[in-house]
């Protein structure tokens, strides 16, 4: 009847009564959903670790009016390496919180789901820098949400060039005649690095100072345009 199958990633979980839990998931086809997993907190729960944050699961759900009900869950990937390393875990938390904040309930976006899955895969790889993965993810998530920063030309008049000034509120780099309000002076390596993050094609050789400068800028940019703070950021090692 109202049963349906989906795959999704557990963004967060919340207690519900004595033994149940509300699970927030970003699914491939049904967007962000909230579903009840009954008996998940009992010691002999059949759910085990299947509905923990970061887990990629195959689900069978019953569609409810407000909350859906999880009837079956199978792990596709537990993304274990993210849980066993503090920097990866902290970066993963930022990624999950950003998706949770930017997506409305039942808002569908296959691209957001794929972007999230790609970020969790990258965070599980030993060679990937967690901060760079999270920063690239956030810029691309902002682009998907309609806030792609202008990096090749002034965000306002379109005059090509890097201009050396970045305006969070005006949406990217801005030229001298268009800039208004608060602008950040960016070093000459910053804009190419931001562009490489936006295209998921960054170099691990990028100097620490540039990474840090851009990371702060990305945080300000995302929080401004999503109009929500990303609280998990405070746990990121710098
Ligand atoms: Zn301009």
GROMACS .gro file of C-alpha atoms and ligand atoms in nm:
model
  239
    1UNK     CA    1   0.000   0.000   0.000
    2UNK     CA    2   0.190   0.302   0.125
    3UNK     CA    3   0.510   0.099   0.157
    4UNK     CA    4   0.806   0.226  -0.039
    5UNK     CA    5   1.175   0.150  -0.083
    6UNK     CA    6   1.451   0.407  -0.065
    7UNK     CA    7   1.819   0.440   0.001
    8UNK     CA    8   1.935   0.717   0.227
    9UNK     CA    9   2.199   0.853   0.459
   10UNK     CA   10   2.120   0.900   0.827
   11UNK     CA   11   2.177   1.268   0.911
   12UNK     CA   12   2.077   1.258   1.275
   13UNK     CA   13   1.861   1.077   1.526
   14UNK     CA   14   1.646   1.194   1.813
   15UNK     CA   15   1.487   1.011   2.104
   16UNK     CA   16   1.116   0.951   2.092
   17UNK     CA   17   0.961   0.823   2.413
   18UNK     CA   18   1.107   0.524   2.594
   19UNK     CA   19   1.240   0.313   2.314
   20UNK     CA   20   1.179   0.476   1.977
   21UNK     CA   21   1.383   0.715   1.772
   22UNK     CA   22   1.313   0.970   1.503
   23UNK     CA   23   1.566   0.933   1.225
   24UNK     CA   24   1.632   1.218   0.980
   25UNK     CA   25   1.755   1.089   0.645
   26UNK     CA   26   1.862   1.237   0.314
   27UNK     CA   27   1.725   0.989   0.063
   28UNK     CA   28   1.805   0.947  -0.302
   29UNK     CA   29   1.453   0.977  -0.442
   30UNK     CA   30   1.230   1.115  -0.168
   31UNK     CA   31   1.448   1.399  -0.043
   32UNK     CA   32   1.493   1.471   0.325
   33UNK     CA   33   1.256   1.267   0.536
   34UNK     CA   34   1.196   1.204   0.903
   35UNK     CA   35   1.093   0.855   1.005
   36UNK     CA   36   1.023   0.668   1.325
   37UNK     CA   37   1.224   0.356   1.407
   38UNK     CA   38   1.033   0.166   1.671
   39UNK     CA   39   1.212  -0.018   1.949
   40UNK     CA   40   1.549   0.107   1.830
   41UNK     CA   41   1.669   0.184   2.181
   42UNK     CA   42   1.585  -0.153   2.336
   43UNK     CA   43   1.889  -0.360   2.428
   44UNK     CA   44   1.780  -0.645   2.203
   45UNK     CA   45   1.688  -0.411   1.918
   46UNK     CA   46   1.691  -0.568   1.575
   47UNK     CA   47   1.816  -0.239   1.432
   48UNK     CA   48   2.166  -0.255   1.581
   49UNK     CA   49   2.390   0.015   1.429
   50UNK     CA   50   2.187   0.035   1.111
   51UNK     CA   51   2.031   0.370   1.189
   52UNK     CA   52   2.330   0.562   1.325
   53UNK     CA   53   2.445   0.894   1.171
   54UNK     CA   54   2.665   0.865   0.857
   55UNK     CA   55   2.525   0.521   0.770
   56UNK     CA   56   2.415   0.465   0.412
   57UNK     CA   57   2.112   0.237   0.428
   58UNK     CA   58   1.865   0.060   0.207
   59UNK     CA   59   1.520   0.108   0.358
   60UNK     CA   60   1.162  -0.005   0.340
   61UNK     CA   61   0.930   0.258   0.484
   62UNK     CA   62   0.564   0.307   0.547
   63UNK     CA   63   0.448   0.651   0.443
   64UNK     CA   64   0.280   0.842   0.722
   65UNK     CA   65   0.109   1.177   0.721
   66UNK     CA   66   0.392   1.358   0.896
   67UNK     CA   67   0.653   1.102   0.994
   68UNK     CA   68   0.721   0.785   0.797
   69UNK     CA   69   0.789   0.454   0.971
   70UNK     CA   70   1.100   0.248   0.904
   71UNK     CA   71   1.004  -0.118   0.863
   72UNK     CA   72   1.336  -0.255   0.729
   73UNK     CA   73   1.692  -0.126   0.707
   74UNK     CA   74   2.005  -0.282   0.556
   75UNK     CA   75   2.348  -0.121   0.570
   76UNK     CA   76   2.496  -0.035   0.231
   77UNK     CA   77   2.799   0.135   0.386
   78UNK     CA   78   2.866   0.217   0.753
   79UNK     CA   79   3.148   0.464   0.663
   80UNK     CA   80   3.338   0.333   0.965
   81UNK     CA   81   3.660   0.538   0.905
   82UNK     CA   82   3.463   0.860   0.963
   83UNK     CA   83   3.373   0.747   1.315
   84UNK     CA   84   3.723   0.640   1.414
   85UNK     CA   85   3.911   0.965   1.347
   86UNK     CA   86   3.830   1.293   1.519
   87UNK     CA   87   3.904   1.528   1.225
   88UNK     CA   88   3.702   1.312   0.986
   89UNK     CA   89   3.416   1.285   1.232
   90UNK     CA   90   3.408   1.663   1.290
   91UNK     CA   91   3.414   1.731   0.915
   92UNK     CA   92   3.139   1.471   0.867
   93UNK     CA   93   2.925   1.645   1.128
   94UNK     CA   94   2.957   1.976   0.943
   95UNK     CA   95   2.853   1.809   0.618
   96UNK     CA   96   2.550   1.637   0.774
   97UNK     CA   97   2.436   1.949   0.958
   98UNK     CA   98   2.463   2.161   0.643
   99UNK     CA   99   2.240   1.920   0.449
  100UNK     CA  100   1.992   1.905   0.734
  101UNK     CA  101   1.979   2.285   0.753
  102UNK     CA  102   1.952   2.361   0.383
  103UNK     CA  103   1.698   2.094   0.285
  104UNK     CA  104   1.329   2.123   0.370
  105UNK     CA  105   1.131   1.813   0.471
  106UNK     CA  106   1.039   1.608   0.160
  107UNK     CA  107   1.239   1.843  -0.060
  108UNK     CA  108   1.380   1.622  -0.336
  109UNK     CA  109   1.730   1.657  -0.477
  110UNK     CA  110   1.913   1.360  -0.624
  111UNK     CA  111   2.216   1.586  -0.678
  112UNK     CA  112   2.232   1.680  -0.311
  113UNK     CA  113   2.209   1.314  -0.216
  114UNK     CA  114   2.491   1.223  -0.459
  115UNK     CA  115   2.704   1.514  -0.336
  116UNK     CA  116   2.656   1.398   0.023
  117UNK     CA  117   2.738   1.038  -0.061
  118UNK     CA  118   3.051   1.152  -0.246
  119UNK     CA  119   3.163   1.361   0.053
  120UNK     CA  120   3.121   1.068   0.294
  121UNK     CA  121   3.318   0.843   0.058
  122UNK     CA  122   3.596   1.104   0.037
  123UNK     CA  123   3.600   1.147   0.417
  124UNK     CA  124   3.654   0.771   0.447
  125UNK     CA  125   3.970   0.780   0.235
  126UNK     CA  126   4.299   0.812   0.425
  127UNK     CA  127   4.458   1.044   0.166
  128UNK     CA  128   4.186   1.307   0.167
  129UNK     CA  129   4.215   1.609   0.394
  130UNK     CA  130   3.887   1.631   0.592
  131UNK     CA  131   3.884   2.011   0.603
  132UNK     CA  132   3.921   2.036   0.224
  133UNK     CA  133   3.651   1.775   0.169
  134UNK     CA  134   3.410   1.964   0.396
  135UNK     CA  135   3.492   2.303   0.241
  136UNK     CA  136   3.450   2.173  -0.112
  137UNK     CA  137   3.123   2.007  -0.014
  138UNK     CA  138   2.986   2.330   0.136
  139UNK     CA  139   3.068   2.540  -0.168
  140UNK     CA  140   2.908   2.285  -0.399
  141UNK     CA  141   2.605   2.254  -0.173
  142UNK     CA  142   2.570   2.633  -0.181
  143UNK     CA  143   2.592   2.622  -0.562
  144UNK     CA  144   2.317   2.356  -0.578
  145UNK     CA  145   2.102   2.569  -0.350
  146UNK     CA  146   2.137   2.862  -0.592
  147UNK     CA  147   2.425   3.046  -0.426
  148UNK     CA  148   2.719   2.967  -0.653
  149UNK     CA  149   2.986   3.225  -0.565
  150UNK     CA  150   3.120   3.438  -0.851
  151UNK     CA  151   3.493   3.368  -0.879
  152UNK     CA  152   3.595   3.454  -1.235
  153UNK     CA  153   3.427   3.794  -1.262
  154UNK     CA  154   3.267   4.058  -1.043
  155UNK     CA  155   2.947   3.918  -0.886
  156UNK     CA  156   2.760   4.241  -0.964
  157UNK     CA  157   2.874   4.380  -1.302
  158UNK     CA  158   3.043   4.071  -1.446
  159UNK     CA  159   3.373   4.245  -1.522
  160UNK     CA  160   3.631   3.964  -1.552
  161UNK     CA  161   3.920   3.944  -1.312
  162UNK     CA  162   3.988   3.835  -0.957
  163UNK     CA  163   3.966   4.193  -0.819
  164UNK     CA  164   4.115   4.095  -0.482
  165UNK     CA  165   3.797   4.158  -0.282
  166UNK     CA  166   3.533   3.908  -0.177
  167UNK     CA  167   3.187   4.007  -0.057
  168UNK     CA  168   2.987   3.741   0.124
  169UNK     CA  169   2.662   3.936   0.088
  170UNK     CA  170   2.716   4.033  -0.277
  171UNK     CA  171   2.789   3.673  -0.372
  172UNK     CA  172   3.159   3.644  -0.452
  173UNK     CA  173   3.441   3.859  -0.579
  174UNK     CA  174   3.352   4.220  -0.647
  175UNK     CA  175   3.527   4.501  -0.834
  176UNK     CA  176   3.617   4.839  -0.684
  177UNK     CA  177   3.315   5.018  -0.832
  178UNK     CA  178   3.056   4.760  -0.724
  179UNK     CA  179   3.171   4.673  -0.374
  180UNK     CA  180   2.943   4.783  -0.092
  181UNK     CA  181   2.936   4.693   0.273
  182UNK     CA  182   3.182   4.448   0.424
  183UNK     CA  183   3.440   4.298   0.190
  184UNK     CA  184   3.731   4.067   0.264
  185UNK     CA  185   4.065   4.125   0.094
  186UNK     CA  186   4.172   3.791  -0.046
  187UNK     CA  187   4.524   3.682  -0.136
  188UNK     CA  188   4.601   3.597  -0.500
  189UNK     CA  189   4.601   3.222  -0.430
  190UNK     CA  190   4.262   3.229  -0.258
  191UNK     CA  191   4.035   3.265  -0.561
  192UNK     CA  192   4.197   2.982  -0.765
  193UNK     CA  193   4.180   2.763  -0.457
  194UNK     CA  194   3.809   2.841  -0.400
  195UNK     CA  195   3.750   2.766  -0.767
  196UNK     CA  196   3.927   2.430  -0.733
  197UNK     CA  197   3.711   2.344  -0.430
  198UNK     CA  198   3.398   2.439  -0.622
  199UNK     CA  199   3.504   2.206  -0.903
  200UNK     CA  200   3.618   1.929  -0.664
  201UNK     CA  201   3.962   1.943  -0.819
  202UNK     CA  202   4.183   2.084  -0.546
  203UNK     CA  203   4.550   2.022  -0.485
  204UNK     CA  204   4.673   1.877  -0.157
  205UNK     CA  205   4.976   2.105  -0.198
  206UNK     CA  206   4.773   2.420  -0.124
  207UNK     CA  207   4.952   2.609   0.156
  208UNK     CA  208   4.799   2.588   0.502
  209UNK     CA  209   4.748   2.966   0.522
  210UNK     CA  210   4.540   2.975   0.203
  211UNK     CA  211   4.329   2.681   0.319
  212UNK     CA  212   4.258   2.848   0.649
  213UNK     CA  213   4.177   3.186   0.495
  214UNK     CA  214   3.933   3.023   0.252
  215UNK     CA  215   3.778   2.797   0.511
  216UNK     CA  216   3.676   3.098   0.720
  217UNK     CA  217   3.537   3.268   0.411
  218UNK     CA  218   3.336   2.959   0.312
  219UNK     CA  219   3.186   2.933   0.657
  220UNK     CA  220   3.078   3.298   0.651
  221UNK     CA  221   2.944   3.258   0.297
  222UNK     CA  222   2.740   2.946   0.367
  223UNK     CA  223   2.597   3.067   0.696
  224UNK     CA  224   2.498   3.399   0.538
  225UNK     CA  225   2.324   3.248   0.236
  226UNK     CA  226   2.166   2.954   0.418
  227UNK     CA  227   2.065   3.203   0.686
  228UNK     CA  228   2.149   2.941   0.950
  229UNK     CA  229   2.456   2.886   1.168
  230UNK     CA  230   2.646   2.558   1.124
  231UNK     CA  231   2.708   2.476   1.487
  232UNK     CA  232   2.927   2.170   1.430
  233UNK     CA  233   3.191   2.400   1.286
  234UNK     CA  234   3.318   2.482   1.632
  235UNK     CA  235   3.440   2.120   1.666
  236UNK     CA  236   3.658   2.133   1.355
  237UNK     CA  237   4.028   2.110   1.436
  238UNK     CA  238   4.217   2.405   1.288
  239LIG    ZN1  239   3.167   4.512  -1.062
   0.00000   0.00000   0.00000
